[in-house]
XYZ file of C-alpha atoms in Angstrom:
685
model
C 1.514 31.656 17.808
C 4.462 31.498 15.417
C 5.273 27.893 16.432
C 1.599 26.966 15.934
C 1.620 28.080 12.302
C 4.993 26.401 11.694
C 3.527 23.166 13.019
C 0.496 23.525 10.745
C 2.761 23.883 7.713
C 4.827 20.848 8.725
C 1.735 18.733 9.285
C 0.118 19.711 6.010
C 3.310 19.067 4.068
C 3.797 15.648 5.623
C 0.240 14.597 4.816
C 0.675 15.591 1.200
C 3.911 13.678 0.677
C 2.693 10.415 2.174
C -0.690 10.273 0.495
C 0.437 7.886 -2.221
C 2.071 5.095 -0.235
C 2.367 3.246 3.046
C 5.743 4.207 4.535
C 6.885 2.149 7.532
C 8.572 4.231 10.267
C 12.142 3.261 11.103
C 10.925 1.857 14.438
C 8.806 -0.700 12.568
C 11.710 -1.680 10.307
C 13.910 -2.241 13.357
C 11.233 -4.331 15.052
C 10.780 -6.523 11.949
C 14.542 -7.087 11.893
C 14.474 -8.012 15.579
C 11.670 -10.516 14.942
C 13.663 -12.168 12.163
C 16.818 -12.256 14.286
C 14.929 -13.920 17.142
C 13.774 -16.745 14.841
C 10.203 -16.268 16.005
C 7.329 -18.277 14.612
C 5.579 -15.045 13.710
C 3.989 -15.026 10.306
C 6.584 -13.374 8.089
C 4.073 -13.200 5.229
C 1.539 -11.220 7.263
C 0.749 -8.156 5.141
C -2.530 -7.379 6.929
C -0.981 -4.326 8.613
C 0.063 -2.820 5.282
C -3.371 -3.569 3.821
C -5.091 -1.774 6.681
C -2.794 1.241 6.598
C -3.116 1.582 2.821
C -6.887 1.463 3.214
C -6.767 4.205 5.842
C -5.009 6.522 3.404
C -8.237 6.512 1.390
C -10.734 6.226 4.281
C -9.013 7.685 7.363
C -10.027 6.776 10.889
C -12.462 9.282 12.411
C -10.690 10.523 15.544
C -14.027 11.682 16.980
C -15.379 8.105 16.930
C -12.314 5.850 17.115
C -12.098 3.700 20.241
C -9.058 2.482 22.124
C -8.660 -0.752 20.134
C -8.888 0.980 16.754
C -6.302 3.593 17.738
C -4.044 0.959 19.277
C -3.943 -1.294 16.232
C -2.412 1.544 14.187
C 0.827 0.680 16.060
C 1.902 4.324 15.765
C 0.997 5.549 19.259
C 1.921 4.460 22.742
C -0.903 3.263 24.957
C -0.541 6.382 27.090
C -0.926 8.618 24.023
C -4.112 6.741 23.081
C -5.475 7.247 26.593
C -4.594 10.940 26.496
C -6.476 11.380 23.215
C -9.566 9.662 24.622
C -9.396 11.723 27.832
C -9.000 14.954 25.867
C -12.016 14.093 23.716
C -14.103 13.082 26.729
C -13.345 16.291 28.670
C -13.374 18.893 25.866
C -15.661 17.321 23.272
C -15.052 16.384 19.663
C -12.102 17.718 17.710
C -12.962 20.572 15.369
C -9.614 20.647 13.540
C -6.941 18.061 12.848
C -4.357 20.533 14.139
C -5.970 20.334 17.563
C -3.930 17.145 18.069
C -1.069 19.422 19.154
C -3.028 20.345 22.274
C -3.174 16.771 23.616
C -0.859 16.344 26.632
C 1.977 13.919 25.937
C 1.787 14.304 22.155
C 4.702 15.746 20.168
C 5.113 16.794 16.557
C 6.947 13.550 15.736
C 3.995 11.411 16.869
C 1.505 13.635 15.054
C 3.461 13.423 11.797
C 3.299 9.632 11.948
C -0.440 9.396 12.540
C -1.890 12.297 10.584
C -2.099 10.546 7.160
C -4.375 7.917 8.709
C -6.872 9.988 10.710
C -9.434 12.661 9.877
C -12.477 14.490 11.174
C -15.508 13.074 9.356
C -18.515 15.283 8.692
C -21.401 14.337 10.984
C -23.817 14.786 8.086
C -22.243 12.057 5.972
C -24.612 9.548 4.392
C -26.113 6.777 6.484
C -24.158 3.573 5.955
C -27.009 1.419 4.645
C -26.585 -2.178 3.543
C -27.062 -1.068 -0.058
C -24.263 1.500 0.176
C -21.947 -1.068 1.732
C -22.581 -3.563 -1.059
C -22.512 -1.201 -4.049
C -20.207 1.698 -3.144
C -16.998 -0.091 -2.183
C -13.709 -0.638 -3.982
C -12.661 -3.789 -5.821
C -9.033 -4.748 -6.356
C -7.283 -7.659 -8.040
C -3.613 -8.272 -7.312
C -1.399 -10.658 -9.312
C 2.192 -11.404 -8.272
C 4.803 -13.753 -9.718
C 8.377 -14.183 -8.509
C 11.242 -16.568 -9.141
C 14.852 -17.215 -8.167
C 16.477 -17.300 -11.598
C 19.261 -19.771 -10.812
C 18.221 -23.392 -10.354
C 18.944 -25.001 -7.001
C 19.661 -28.658 -6.245
C 15.956 -29.280 -5.678
C 15.261 -28.583 -9.364
C 18.454 -30.161 -10.741
C 17.973 -33.547 -9.064
C 16.584 -36.214 -11.367
C 13.366 -37.890 -10.114
C 14.837 -41.274 -11.105
C 17.786 -40.837 -8.712
C 15.727 -41.808 -5.669
C 16.706 -38.576 -3.861
C 14.387 -35.822 -2.684
C 13.596 -33.221 -5.336
C 11.151 -30.370 -5.908
C 8.112 -31.667 -7.765
C 6.868 -28.300 -9.028
C 8.071 -25.229 -10.884
C 10.318 -22.563 -9.295
C 7.757 -19.744 -9.609
C 5.773 -18.285 -6.722
C 2.239 -17.210 -7.715
C -0.157 -15.044 -5.746
C -3.678 -13.945 -6.711
C -5.799 -11.846 -4.373
C -9.233 -10.331 -4.892
C -10.596 -7.891 -2.297
C -13.727 -5.802 -1.885
C -13.748 -3.101 0.797
C -16.220 -0.465 1.842
C -14.398 1.573 4.490
C -14.005 -0.813 7.438
C -17.703 -1.767 7.363
C -17.754 -4.501 4.717
C -14.867 -6.549 3.417
C -14.606 -9.810 1.561
C -12.021 -11.506 -0.585
C -10.116 -14.575 -1.669
C -6.384 -15.289 -1.715
C -4.615 -18.092 -3.597
C -0.883 -18.833 -3.446
C 1.634 -21.337 -4.785
C 5.123 -21.468 -3.253
C 8.276 -22.200 -5.297
C 8.724 -25.927 -5.857
C 5.056 -26.774 -5.365
C 3.015 -28.421 -8.094
C 0.305 -26.526 -9.954
C -2.835 -28.220 -11.305
C -1.122 -31.606 -11.252
C 0.225 -34.237 -8.874
C -0.506 -33.360 -5.255
C -2.093 -30.025 -6.307
C -4.848 -31.009 -8.719
C -6.940 -28.129 -7.308
C -4.387 -25.625 -8.585
C -2.901 -23.463 -5.878
C -1.465 -25.034 -2.743
C -3.163 -22.504 -0.415
C -6.589 -20.868 -0.596
C -8.023 -18.390 1.885
C -11.424 -16.649 1.931
C -13.083 -14.191 4.284
C -16.200 -12.067 4.723
C -16.217 -9.342 7.389
C -19.183 -7.123 8.364
C -18.910 -4.458 11.064
C -21.168 -2.093 13.011
C -24.708 -3.379 12.464
C -26.354 -2.279 15.690
C -25.172 -4.411 18.589
C -23.374 -6.673 16.108
C -19.913 -5.123 16.086
C -18.186 -7.748 13.925
C -19.254 -10.818 11.957
C -16.567 -12.944 10.295
C -16.941 -15.929 7.985
C -13.999 -17.886 6.624
C -10.455 -17.132 7.795
C -9.813 -14.759 10.688
C -7.395 -14.011 13.520
C -8.075 -13.790 17.255
C -6.164 -11.502 19.627
C -6.765 -11.838 23.367
C -5.381 -9.957 26.337
C -1.615 -9.618 26.303
C -1.001 -12.600 24.036
C -0.585 -15.381 26.595
C -3.586 -17.347 25.348
C -3.936 -16.123 21.771
C -2.417 -13.463 19.518
C -2.451 -14.199 15.794
C -1.925 -10.739 14.314
C 1.523 -9.233 14.023
C 2.875 -8.071 17.381
C 6.219 -6.467 18.143
C 8.527 -7.057 21.057
C 11.803 -5.397 21.957
C 12.841 -3.019 19.215
C 12.734 0.585 18.168
C 9.723 1.755 20.196
C 10.300 1.317 23.919
C 6.742 2.105 24.975
C 4.923 -0.574 22.987
C 5.160 -3.142 25.768
C 1.374 -3.502 25.802
C -0.470 -5.519 23.174
C -3.279 -3.495 21.537
C -5.780 -4.715 18.944
C -9.413 -5.517 18.322
C -10.275 -9.118 19.216
C -11.366 -10.307 15.745
C -9.818 -9.385 12.402
C -10.212 -10.865 8.906
C -7.230 -12.853 7.685
C -5.894 -11.706 4.324
C -2.282 -12.902 4.282
C -0.558 -15.887 2.675
C 0.890 -17.585 5.752
C -0.682 -21.029 6.057
C -0.759 -21.575 9.832
C -1.436 -18.586 12.060
C -5.209 -18.119 11.654
C -8.573 -19.752 12.375
C -11.117 -20.957 9.820
C -14.826 -20.878 10.657
C -17.268 -18.357 12.138
C -16.667 -15.534 14.628
C -18.696 -12.610 15.920
C -18.508 -9.755 18.396
C -21.578 -8.177 20.013
C -21.543 -5.184 22.283
C -23.600 -2.508 23.924
C -22.383 0.475 25.875
C -19.547 -0.746 28.131
C -19.901 -4.495 27.446
C -18.528 -6.526 24.568
C -18.445 -10.275 23.897
C -16.776 -12.298 21.165
C -17.387 -15.940 20.202
C -15.594 -18.051 17.616
C -15.401 -21.608 16.313
C -12.837 -23.012 13.920
C -12.005 -26.234 12.109
C -8.923 -26.686 9.967
C -6.053 -29.065 9.251
C -2.425 -28.522 10.172
C 0.790 -29.879 8.704
C 2.271 -32.321 11.200
C 4.768 -35.157 11.618
C 2.545 -38.238 11.672
C 3.545 -41.518 13.321
C 1.529 -44.732 12.844
C 0.955 -47.226 15.627
C 3.816 -49.685 16.155
C 5.176 -52.103 18.721
C 6.216 -49.326 21.117
C 3.046 -47.180 20.856
C -0.253 -48.845 20.035
C -1.992 -45.709 18.700
C -1.457 -43.143 15.944
C 0.108 -39.805 16.954
C 1.895 -36.671 15.760
C 5.105 -35.310 17.211
C 4.989 -31.682 16.065
C 3.168 -29.083 13.980
C 5.085 -27.716 10.972
C 4.908 -23.985 10.268
C 6.706 -23.511 6.950
C 3.676 -24.058 4.689
C 5.923 -25.625 2.036
C 4.792 -28.725 0.106
C 7.582 -29.088 -2.447
C 8.923 -32.626 -2.140
C 7.639 -35.967 -0.923
C 8.436 -35.492 2.776
C 6.686 -32.109 2.930
C 3.718 -33.368 0.905
C 3.358 -36.351 3.248
C 3.097 -33.950 6.220
C 0.314 -31.840 4.692
C -2.955 -31.726 6.639
C -2.134 -34.648 8.949
C -3.527 -33.036 12.098
C -7.144 -31.942 12.538
C -7.644 -28.954 14.843
C -11.040 -27.874 16.172
C -11.118 -24.753 18.332
C -13.800 -22.809 20.173
C -13.310 -19.703 22.254
C -14.861 -16.647 23.817
C -13.941 -13.246 25.182
C -15.990 -11.077 27.545
C -14.857 -7.549 28.306
C -15.989 -4.487 30.212
C -14.546 -1.091 29.249
C -15.419 2.165 30.937
C -13.289 5.281 30.886
C -10.051 4.337 32.629
C -10.880 0.723 33.465
C -10.860 -2.507 31.463
C -11.313 -6.140 32.472
C -11.710 -9.152 30.214
C -12.175 -12.884 30.470
C -10.694 -15.190 27.804
C -11.264 -18.853 26.990
C -9.875 -21.242 24.334
C -10.455 -24.974 23.902
C -8.726 -27.169 21.286
C -9.404 -30.735 20.147
C -6.923 -32.547 17.920
C -7.448 -35.500 15.595
C -4.326 -37.315 16.813
C -2.687 -36.954 20.241
C 0.671 -35.188 20.458
C 3.477 -37.499 21.509
C 7.195 -36.758 21.568
C 10.220 -38.743 22.650
C 10.706 -38.958 26.398
C 13.717 -36.623 26.504
C 14.243 -34.056 29.296
C 13.807 -31.260 26.724
C 10.281 -32.534 25.977
C 9.154 -32.869 29.589
C 6.670 -29.963 29.415
C 5.629 -29.994 25.742
C 1.995 -30.345 24.676
C 0.756 -33.929 25.061
C -2.565 -35.600 24.324
C -5.375 -34.465 22.057
C -6.825 -31.572 24.085
C -5.660 -28.163 25.205
C -7.574 -25.627 27.269
C -6.535 -22.045 28.082
C -8.429 -19.522 30.150
C -7.630 -16.362 32.061
C -8.317 -12.690 32.635
C -6.703 -9.468 31.470
C -7.069 -5.984 32.906
C -6.044 -2.361 32.526
C -6.449 0.736 34.657
C -5.312 4.321 34.106
C -4.636 6.617 37.043
C -3.373 10.111 36.304
C -0.283 9.732 34.107
C 0.128 5.979 34.602
C -1.525 2.948 33.027
C -1.324 -0.479 34.689
C -2.132 -3.625 32.733
C -1.677 -7.383 32.812
C -2.946 -10.859 32.063
C -3.147 -14.096 34.052
C -3.706 -17.394 32.242
C -3.815 -21.141 32.867
C -3.324 -24.074 30.501
C -5.114 -27.357 31.148
C -6.083 -26.160 34.603
C -2.713 -26.099 36.353
C 0.188 -24.394 34.515
C 0.243 -20.677 35.359
C 1.432 -17.723 33.306
C 1.131 -14.008 33.921
C 2.467 -10.696 32.669
C 2.094 -7.387 34.485
C 3.234 -3.992 33.311
C 2.830 -0.263 33.338
C 3.427 2.657 31.043
C 3.770 6.111 32.514
C 4.562 9.642 31.540
C 7.067 10.511 34.254
C 7.321 14.086 33.010
C 6.556 16.065 29.890
C 9.646 14.672 28.175
C 10.148 11.270 29.820
C 8.064 8.117 29.267
C 8.598 4.833 31.076
C 7.524 1.269 30.305
C 7.923 -1.714 32.644
C 6.863 -5.330 32.125
C 7.361 -8.414 34.290
C 6.539 -11.867 32.956
C 6.443 -15.195 34.770
C 5.467 -18.132 32.574
C 5.902 -21.633 33.939
C 7.636 -24.334 31.842
C 4.407 -26.342 31.780
C 2.303 -23.537 30.303
C 1.280 -24.352 26.710
C -0.782 -22.482 24.119
C -1.189 -22.878 20.378
C -1.008 -19.302 19.070
C 0.415 -17.211 21.895
C 2.622 -14.198 21.260
C 3.270 -12.375 24.521
C 6.090 -9.903 25.165
C 8.878 -12.426 25.804
C 12.464 -13.215 24.885
C 11.560 -16.813 24.121
C 10.054 -17.658 20.737
C 7.068 -19.170 22.550
C 5.165 -17.998 25.627
C 6.516 -20.663 27.975
C 9.382 -21.333 30.383
C 10.436 -17.745 31.106
C 10.746 -15.214 33.895
C 11.919 -11.718 33.122
C 11.841 -7.988 33.822
C 11.905 -5.373 31.070
C 12.376 -1.639 31.745
C 12.349 0.817 28.851
C 12.342 4.586 28.608
C 11.922 7.219 25.928
C 13.351 10.686 26.588
C 12.788 13.777 24.475
C 16.119 15.437 25.238
C 15.238 18.404 23.026
C 12.987 19.261 20.146
C 15.390 17.510 17.775
C 16.809 14.676 19.871
C 15.087 11.581 21.233
C 16.761 8.924 23.370
C 15.410 5.385 23.774
C 16.814 2.722 26.053
C 15.899 -0.548 27.698
C 17.330 -3.219 29.947
C 15.921 -6.731 30.053
C 16.867 -9.525 32.454
C 15.415 -12.995 32.013
C 15.922 -16.644 32.829
C 14.549 -19.938 31.593
C 13.792 -22.336 34.496
C 13.878 -25.418 32.259
C 15.715 -26.644 29.145
C 15.049 -24.931 25.829
C 16.081 -25.215 22.205
C 19.902 -25.545 21.938
C 20.303 -25.134 25.708
C 20.573 -28.384 27.698
C 20.185 -26.785 31.124
C 18.275 -23.995 32.887
C 19.739 -20.740 31.609
C 19.581 -16.965 31.783
C 20.390 -13.863 29.804
C 20.160 -10.099 29.555
C 19.900 -7.342 26.998
C 20.759 -3.638 26.885
C 19.722 -1.233 24.139
C 20.610 2.453 23.642
C 19.336 4.518 20.715
C 19.604 8.187 19.806
C 17.510 9.825 17.075
C 18.296 13.266 15.710
C 15.619 14.891 13.549
C 16.285 18.623 13.169
C 13.966 18.986 10.168
C 11.307 17.039 8.358
C 13.875 16.278 5.663
C 16.697 14.832 7.802
C 16.661 11.965 10.259
C 19.751 10.395 11.787
C 19.744 7.579 14.300
C 22.272 5.297 15.919
C 21.900 2.423 18.336
C 24.064 0.069 20.353
C 22.680 -3.246 21.541
C 24.315 -5.974 23.576
C 22.797 -9.292 24.573
C 24.210 -12.081 26.703
C 22.560 -15.486 26.882
C 23.496 -19.067 27.595
C 23.744 -21.611 24.781
C 25.130 -25.086 24.165
C 28.800 -25.170 23.267
C 29.274 -27.259 20.131
C 31.373 -30.320 20.973
C 31.692 -33.852 19.626
C 31.018 -37.135 21.398
C 29.268 -35.553 24.365
C 25.680 -36.457 25.228
C 25.244 -33.403 27.452
C 26.853 -30.333 25.958
C 28.543 -27.738 28.169
C 26.907 -24.308 28.450
C 28.659 -21.126 27.359
C 27.595 -17.500 27.615
C 27.281 -15.951 24.171
C 27.745 -12.196 23.925
C 26.456 -10.349 20.871
C 27.124 -6.644 20.298
C 25.425 -4.705 17.549
C 26.104 -1.116 16.477
C 24.318 0.764 13.709
C 24.188 4.273 12.327
C 21.673 5.290 9.657
C 20.550 8.518 8.084
C 17.607 9.399 5.867
C 17.662 12.648 3.929
C 14.732 13.858 1.858
C 16.321 15.837 -0.964
C 12.893 16.873 -2.247
C 9.296 15.848 -1.746
C 9.860 12.897 -4.059
C 13.517 11.936 -3.640
C 15.108 10.423 -0.525
C 18.598 9.085 0.089
C 19.186 6.538 2.845
C 22.426 5.055 4.119
C 23.372 2.557 6.826
C 26.536 1.178 8.409
C 26.268 -1.753 10.812
C 28.722 -3.901 12.766
C 28.271 -7.069 14.844
C 30.646 -8.787 17.267
C 29.846 -12.234 18.705
C 31.849 -14.127 21.335
C 31.302 -16.989 23.751
C 33.346 -17.987 26.801
C 35.661 -20.278 24.856
C 36.070 -18.817 21.384
C 37.467 -15.836 19.542
C 35.329 -12.917 18.414
C 33.317 -13.342 15.203
C 32.733 -10.108 13.316
C 30.304 -8.873 10.726
C 29.966 -5.604 8.816
C 27.310 -4.271 6.450
C 26.797 -1.001 4.642
C 24.427 0.267 1.988
C 23.292 3.349 0.117
C 19.704 3.623 -1.108
C 17.940 6.102 -3.376
C 14.140 6.269 -3.165
C 11.995 8.181 -5.632
C 8.329 8.449 -4.598
C 6.704 10.392 -7.392
C 3.254 11.724 -6.586
C 2.434 13.339 -9.934
C 4.513 11.314 -12.399
C 3.854 7.766 -13.553
C 7.143 6.160 -12.469
C 8.757 5.707 -9.041
C 11.801 3.645 -8.097
C 13.907 2.401 -5.193
C 17.546 1.365 -5.696
C 19.936 -0.037 -3.080
C 23.613 -1.039 -3.357
C 25.060 -2.984 -0.421
C 28.322 -4.540 0.747
C 28.662 -7.038 3.585
C 31.514 -8.975 5.154
C 30.329 -11.385 7.852
C 32.800 -13.912 9.260
C 30.291 -16.699 9.960
C 26.617 -17.365 10.562
C 26.914 -16.589 14.286
C 27.624 -12.951 13.341
C 24.830 -12.781 10.741
C 23.145 -9.449 10.040
C 19.501 -8.854 9.117
C 18.477 -5.918 6.963
C 14.944 -4.778 6.116
C 14.255 -4.252 2.410
C 11.484 -2.335 0.708
C 9.677 -4.219 -1.994
C 6.450 -3.694 -3.886
C 3.171 -2.774 -2.203
C 2.060 -5.368 0.417
C 5.445 -7.068 0.260
C 8.635 -6.658 2.267
C 11.513 -8.864 3.331
C 14.237 -9.119 5.969
C 17.039 -11.211 4.415
C 19.976 -12.478 6.461
C 23.578 -11.910 5.368
C 26.579 -14.107 6.068
C 29.869 -14.433 4.201
C 31.377 -11.766 1.975
C 29.552 -10.231 -0.935
C 27.568 -7.540 -2.670
C 23.835 -7.059 -3.074
C 21.721 -4.679 -5.038
C 18.060 -4.373 -5.904
C 15.871 -2.148 -8.027
C 12.138 -1.667 -7.478
C 10.123 0.165 -10.132
C 6.497 1.290 -9.835
C 4.614 2.323 -12.971
C 1.064 3.694 -13.227
C -0.092 3.492 -16.844
C -3.590 4.572 -15.797
C -5.720 5.597 -12.852
C -6.883 2.062 -12.061
C -3.825 -0.053 -12.774
C -0.368 -0.136 -11.169
C 2.597 -2.316 -12.131
C 5.612 -3.133 -9.947
C 8.816 -4.894 -10.955
C 11.776 -5.910 -8.798
C 15.166 -7.394 -9.498
C 17.576 -8.312 -6.684
C 20.917 -10.084 -6.804
C 23.469 -11.159 -4.206
C 27.018 -11.978 -5.351
C 29.579 -13.906 -3.277
C 33.015 -13.561 -4.953
C 34.712 -16.110 -2.666
C 32.071 -18.849 -2.897
C 31.197 -21.484 -5.465
C 27.686 -22.089 -4.154
C 24.901 -20.266 -2.334
C 22.509 -21.797 0.198
C 22.274 -25.322 1.557
C 20.294 -28.539 1.140
C 17.850 -28.615 -1.752
C 18.076 -24.792 -1.933
C 21.801 -24.849 -2.667
C 22.660 -23.038 -5.930
C 25.917 -24.214 -7.567
C 26.909 -20.668 -8.505
C 28.414 -17.645 -6.788
C 25.295 -15.509 -7.091
C 21.567 -15.632 -6.437
C 19.061 -13.517 -8.376
C 15.341 -12.948 -7.893
C 12.809 -11.276 -10.191
C 9.290 -10.185 -9.259
C 6.327 -8.754 -11.141
C 3.136 -7.466 -9.551
C 0.035 -5.951 -11.140
C -2.913 -4.449 -9.263
C -6.165 -3.364 -10.856
C -8.714 -1.320 -8.886
C -12.282 -0.676 -9.944
């Protein structure tokens, strides 16, 4: 009984402290760093997760009505914990108190602390959600953001008359976003963004902003579960065919080997590639649910006119940066038309799930690349078809899941996995993937080592152990191979990874964690005058220790020390070191909050580069990479002059004492430092 009341106090205190902001757990920060380090094509400007979580602080998810997809997309629970909650609710009825979460088998106080700000028990007698209430009783918000690197790079210093490439626009980045939300039942909005170097209301951008995005989303109107107009994302199965929302791979949370999300979600971010544009809907009744979608949009692509060697127009690749700053980038804009249609049919009952997925693409110009061995299996022609099935089944303390998919009728890909609670304190996750080199998909994001879901076989085994009330151990091993050539590897190759992490959290105020990670993979050895480069095994070791200490409810100190060692078969060890101290003030009752970090890094070369997650203003974060020797600091300030308006400012600077320039190409700054300033204002009404 004593421990029960202690837990109640801890839970209540945690809910109070976090009410004012979206605070990413350290597992999420580590996973974002891993994504950046892997050079994935994931949308780094995807702030949809933060938008959703911030919305749930005001309108929490009703745990007596939430389904598996809604709980899974919180990304705070393992799939087994979600299943245990649903089983508990099915056997014992609705929750009567939020503190009843402690009674769910497989749940611990750490998991409950993470989720409790975002869930609630909603009164059954709440008002009926009529169309009128949805339209009139929601919240409006307008967000304005401007940022700029203060030093001018070569792209802005080059004279247009020189005949060289130069940035045609101003160095500012502008973002305007309007949103209306009524719980999760009605949402609409518009986003407009201009990147640094792009023109604004002149030249190639006479319409103003370079990127516009709009969406309307209606949910839960009888059998119509979701209706989407405008821009949206599609998430199918385990990501082999389609997964456009943010998805994590190997990182801080060993048990998130299964992809979990609703099929259709509105797109609200500023990335210019990873979404569909058109109409989508989901209908469902009882155990059945079906989704249908159609999209038409244009992609940036490398266009090639017909010539003596090829008598038709073609494109060689799709470009993902979204930048249109100089002539070459502007010439690539919107060259490729993409029309897509797709469907998903699923059956969900208690412990069993099965779904069928289909995607068909038509392109304006056929894809055609040079006939090199590396390009043997790339997408060719002007059509692409993907279809397959995904499944899941829970038996006792184990959940089995998987997906099987085909592209253009012949290339096979499949992933199979399980998550299990081996004992009260030990969880296990296993995933095997086998994706043929010929398998192609446009927006896949499965659990793989490769940046794309193709040309990979591998086995991942991860475990999470609660060694005691205060200590948690996480570990994984991953063995993989690539049957065909890949980027920077001119032969079939293989690799492996090992990760060990210990977290010590004796109180709500103190958290200390340390991890050691080693990866070994084959890569081309840089040599001159050789057509086929020799292959070397590159070993990368990474060690980190970090602690977070909450001095009071509103003041936290955070510190990190990190080291990296990189070596291949024929070179000496490259080393990198990074350390920082950070002070975070999250003031609930006062008007001003701040976040200050001071950092030192000494990284021998780019091979030993280190990535470090940084907090920014609301709906914005970054994971910069550090190489060379230098210092960095930043200061974020949040000011609330009134109940409806919030202002954020940020200043960050990196100083390299031993360098005369920063960056490369048109982004090269002929100075030893780089500074960035940001201002953001949000008005809610």
